[in-house]
GROMACS .gro file of C-alpha atoms in nm:
model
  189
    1UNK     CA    1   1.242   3.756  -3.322
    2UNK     CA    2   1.170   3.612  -2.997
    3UNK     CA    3   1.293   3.292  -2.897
    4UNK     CA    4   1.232   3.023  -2.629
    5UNK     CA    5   1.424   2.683  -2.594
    6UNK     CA    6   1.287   2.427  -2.356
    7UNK     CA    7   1.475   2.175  -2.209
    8UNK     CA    8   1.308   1.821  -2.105
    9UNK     CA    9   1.575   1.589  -1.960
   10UNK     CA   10   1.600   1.190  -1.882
   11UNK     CA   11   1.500   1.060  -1.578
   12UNK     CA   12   1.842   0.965  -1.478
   13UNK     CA   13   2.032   1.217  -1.767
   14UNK     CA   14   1.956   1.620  -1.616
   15UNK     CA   15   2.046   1.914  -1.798
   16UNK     CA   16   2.367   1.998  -1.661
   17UNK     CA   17   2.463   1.630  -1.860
   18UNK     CA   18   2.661   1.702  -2.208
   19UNK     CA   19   2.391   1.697  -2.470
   20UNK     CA   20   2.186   1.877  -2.277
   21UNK     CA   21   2.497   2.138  -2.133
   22UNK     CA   22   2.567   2.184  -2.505
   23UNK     CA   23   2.314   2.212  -2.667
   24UNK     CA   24   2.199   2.504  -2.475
   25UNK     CA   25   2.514   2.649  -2.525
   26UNK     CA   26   2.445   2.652  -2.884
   27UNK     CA   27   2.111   2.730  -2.884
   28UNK     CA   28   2.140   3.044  -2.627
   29UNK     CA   29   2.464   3.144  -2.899
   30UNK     CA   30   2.206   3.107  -3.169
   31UNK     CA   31   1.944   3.379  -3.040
   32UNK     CA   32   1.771   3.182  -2.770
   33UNK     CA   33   1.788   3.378  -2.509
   34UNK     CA   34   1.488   3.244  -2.309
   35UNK     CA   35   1.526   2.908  -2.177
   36UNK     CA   36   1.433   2.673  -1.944
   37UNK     CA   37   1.512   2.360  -1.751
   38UNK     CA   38   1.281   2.122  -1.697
   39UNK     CA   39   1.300   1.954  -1.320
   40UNK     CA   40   1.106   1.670  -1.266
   41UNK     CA   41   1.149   1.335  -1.056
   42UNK     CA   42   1.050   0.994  -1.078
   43UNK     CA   43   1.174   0.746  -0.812
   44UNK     CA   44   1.018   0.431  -0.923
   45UNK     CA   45   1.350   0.216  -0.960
   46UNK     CA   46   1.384   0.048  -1.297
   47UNK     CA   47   1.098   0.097  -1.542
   48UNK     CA   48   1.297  -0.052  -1.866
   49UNK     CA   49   1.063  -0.273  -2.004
   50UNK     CA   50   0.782  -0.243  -1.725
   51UNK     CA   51   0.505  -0.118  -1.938
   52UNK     CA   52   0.291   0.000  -1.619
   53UNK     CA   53   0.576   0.191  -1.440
   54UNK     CA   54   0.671   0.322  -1.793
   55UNK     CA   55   0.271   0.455  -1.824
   56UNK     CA   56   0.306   0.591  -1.462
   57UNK     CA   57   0.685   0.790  -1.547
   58UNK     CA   58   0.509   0.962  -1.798
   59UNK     CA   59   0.214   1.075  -1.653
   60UNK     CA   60   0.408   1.187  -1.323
   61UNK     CA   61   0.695   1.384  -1.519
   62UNK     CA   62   0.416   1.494  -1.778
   63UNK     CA   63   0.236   1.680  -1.576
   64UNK     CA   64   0.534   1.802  -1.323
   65UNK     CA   65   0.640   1.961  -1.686
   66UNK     CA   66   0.320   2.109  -1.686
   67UNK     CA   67   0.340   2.319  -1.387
   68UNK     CA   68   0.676   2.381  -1.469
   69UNK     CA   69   0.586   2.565  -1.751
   70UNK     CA   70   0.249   2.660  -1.670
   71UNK     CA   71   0.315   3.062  -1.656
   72UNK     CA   72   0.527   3.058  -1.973
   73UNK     CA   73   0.318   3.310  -2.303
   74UNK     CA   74   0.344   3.081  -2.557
   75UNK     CA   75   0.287   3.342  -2.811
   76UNK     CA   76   0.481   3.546  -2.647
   77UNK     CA   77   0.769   3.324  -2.855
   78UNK     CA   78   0.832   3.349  -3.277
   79UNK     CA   79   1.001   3.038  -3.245
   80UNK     CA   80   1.027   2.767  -2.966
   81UNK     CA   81   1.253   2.486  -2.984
   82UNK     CA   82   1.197   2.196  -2.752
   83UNK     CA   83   1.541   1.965  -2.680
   84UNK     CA   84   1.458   1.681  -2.493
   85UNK     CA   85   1.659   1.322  -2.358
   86UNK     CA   86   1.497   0.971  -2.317
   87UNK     CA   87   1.125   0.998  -2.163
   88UNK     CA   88   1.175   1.411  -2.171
   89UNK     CA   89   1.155   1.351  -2.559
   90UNK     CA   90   0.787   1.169  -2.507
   91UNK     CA   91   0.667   1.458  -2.256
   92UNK     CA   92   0.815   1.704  -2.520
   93UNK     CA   93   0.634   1.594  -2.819
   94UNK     CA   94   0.332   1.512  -2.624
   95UNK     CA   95   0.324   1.846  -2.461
   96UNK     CA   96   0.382   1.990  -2.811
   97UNK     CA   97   0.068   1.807  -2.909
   98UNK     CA   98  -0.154   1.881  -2.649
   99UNK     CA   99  -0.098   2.261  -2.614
  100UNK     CA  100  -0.105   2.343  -3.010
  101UNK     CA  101   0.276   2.390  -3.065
  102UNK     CA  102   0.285   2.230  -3.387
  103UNK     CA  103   0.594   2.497  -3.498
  104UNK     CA  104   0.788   2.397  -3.210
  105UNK     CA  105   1.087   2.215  -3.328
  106UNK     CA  106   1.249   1.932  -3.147
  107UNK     CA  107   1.601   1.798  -3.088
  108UNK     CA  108   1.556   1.419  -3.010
  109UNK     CA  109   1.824   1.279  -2.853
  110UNK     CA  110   1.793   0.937  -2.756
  111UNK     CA  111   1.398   0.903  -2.852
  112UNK     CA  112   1.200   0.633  -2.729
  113UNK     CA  113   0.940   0.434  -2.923
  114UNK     CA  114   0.659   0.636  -2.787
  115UNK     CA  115   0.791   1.008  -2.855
  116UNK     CA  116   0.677   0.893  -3.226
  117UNK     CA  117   0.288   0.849  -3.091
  118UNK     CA  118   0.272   1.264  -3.083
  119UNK     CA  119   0.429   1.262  -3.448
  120UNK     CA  120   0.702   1.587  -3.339
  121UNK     CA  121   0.702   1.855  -3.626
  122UNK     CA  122   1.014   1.968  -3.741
  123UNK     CA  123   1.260   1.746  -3.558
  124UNK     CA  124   1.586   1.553  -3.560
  125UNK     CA  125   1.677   1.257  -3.370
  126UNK     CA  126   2.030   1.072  -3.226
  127UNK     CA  127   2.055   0.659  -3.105
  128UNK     CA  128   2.306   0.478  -3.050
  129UNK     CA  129   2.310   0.084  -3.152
  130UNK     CA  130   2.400  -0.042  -2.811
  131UNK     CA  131   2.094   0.182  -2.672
  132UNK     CA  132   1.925  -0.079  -2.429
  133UNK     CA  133   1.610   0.122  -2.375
  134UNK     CA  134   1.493   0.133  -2.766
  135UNK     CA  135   1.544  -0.109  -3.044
  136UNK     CA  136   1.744   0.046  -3.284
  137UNK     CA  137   1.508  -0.115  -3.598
  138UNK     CA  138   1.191   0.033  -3.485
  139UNK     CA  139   1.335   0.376  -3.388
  140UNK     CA  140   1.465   0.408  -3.725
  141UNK     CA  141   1.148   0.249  -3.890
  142UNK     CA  142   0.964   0.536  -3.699
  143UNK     CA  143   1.146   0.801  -3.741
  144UNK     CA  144   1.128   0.758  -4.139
  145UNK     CA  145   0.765   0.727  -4.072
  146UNK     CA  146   0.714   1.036  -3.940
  147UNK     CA  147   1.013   1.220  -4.142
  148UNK     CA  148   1.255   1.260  -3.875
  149UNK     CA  149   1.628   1.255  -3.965
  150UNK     CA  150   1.818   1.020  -3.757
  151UNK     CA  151   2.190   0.965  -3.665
  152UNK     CA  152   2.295   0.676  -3.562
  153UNK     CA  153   2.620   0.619  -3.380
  154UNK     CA  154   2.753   0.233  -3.324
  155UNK     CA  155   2.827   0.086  -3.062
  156UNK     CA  156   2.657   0.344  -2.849
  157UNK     CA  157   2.426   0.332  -2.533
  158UNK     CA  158   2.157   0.565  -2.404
  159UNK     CA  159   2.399   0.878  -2.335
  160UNK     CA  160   2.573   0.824  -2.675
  161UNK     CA  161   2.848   0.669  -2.534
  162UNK     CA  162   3.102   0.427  -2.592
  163UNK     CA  163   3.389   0.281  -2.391
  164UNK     CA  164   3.652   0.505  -2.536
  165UNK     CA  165   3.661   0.832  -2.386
  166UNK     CA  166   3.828   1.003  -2.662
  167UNK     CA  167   3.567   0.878  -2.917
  168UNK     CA  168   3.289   0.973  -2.683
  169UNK     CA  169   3.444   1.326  -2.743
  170UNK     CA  170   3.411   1.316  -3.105
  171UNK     CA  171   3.054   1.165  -3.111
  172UNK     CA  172   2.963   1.484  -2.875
  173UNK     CA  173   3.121   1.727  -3.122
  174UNK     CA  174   2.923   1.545  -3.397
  175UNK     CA  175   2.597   1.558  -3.212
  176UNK     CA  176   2.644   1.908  -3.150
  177UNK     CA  177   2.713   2.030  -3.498
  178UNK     CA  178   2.435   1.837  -3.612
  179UNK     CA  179   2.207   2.036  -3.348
  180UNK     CA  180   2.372   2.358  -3.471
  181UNK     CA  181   2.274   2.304  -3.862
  182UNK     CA  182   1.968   2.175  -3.763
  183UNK     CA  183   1.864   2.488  -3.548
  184UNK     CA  184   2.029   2.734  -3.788
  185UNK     CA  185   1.858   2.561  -4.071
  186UNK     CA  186   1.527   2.544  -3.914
  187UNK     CA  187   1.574   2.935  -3.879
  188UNK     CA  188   1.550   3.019  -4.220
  189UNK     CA  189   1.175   2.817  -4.275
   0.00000   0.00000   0.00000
């Protein structure tokens, strides 16, 4: 079976980060042996809570993640498995949306209110309660809404985070066995 994991990062979080670092690691053990990063920029300063430079971040990384993966064969792929951080899980889902890849699955981690506007298929989703770009009550209102499991971790900001380093640890093993079954359970649909 042929399999293709895409990678959408954060504006600020890239994929060399740990949930993104990890989780390819996992997914490229798990048969995914296409992959790819990716790169997009957005110097704008802060956006948080600026609805117009939020509008204008997505449509400039949206469609720099267009030409980024504008000579990939969709149906090339069996499976395709889209993990994506922050604003890379809105461009994920909407790019999903927009190019018919309603099997793609998707690893959410740290979604924003928005991401649930392109309703992902097949996904899971991480927060933390100390998250200051999402409030915790809608994200979870959402994500029931549209069926997606989601951890929560308290105490947590945007990365997942804490202030204790050795907790920080464990919350990044938890994530990624969570992303494991999820992946390894989403191969036997």
């Amino acid at each position: 079976m042929s399999k293709i994991a895409v990678y959408f990062p954060g504006i600020g979080y890239h994929c060399d980060k740990p949930l993104l670092y990890y989780s390819r690691s996992i997914a490229n053990k798990l048969g995914y042996e296409a992959s790819q990063n990716v790169n997009y920029t957005y110097n704008a300063g802060n956006i948080r809570g600026n609805e117009e430079k939020m509008k204008e971040a997505y449509e400039t990384l949206f469609s720099q993640a267009e030409t980024e993966l504008a000579d990939i064969a969709w149906t090339e792929y069996e499976d395709v498995l889209f993990i994506s951080k922050s604003i890379g899980t809105i461009i994920a889902a909407s790019y999903a949306r927009k190019y018919g890849l309603t099997s793609a699955k998707h690893i959410l981690y740290t979604p924003l209110a928005q991401t649930f506007l392109f309703a992902p298929n097949h996904a899971i989703a991480f927060i933390g309660t100390a998250d200051p770009w999402s409030r915790i009550d809608e994200i979870t209102r959402l994500s029931t809404a549209n069926a997606v499991p989601l951890t929560v971790y308290e105490g947590c900001n945007h990365s997942l985070e804490c202030d204790d380093a050795l907790k920080n640890i464990e919350i990044l093993k938890d994530v990624m066995q969570r992303t494991k079954d999820f992946i390894e359970k989403s191969d036997v649909l």
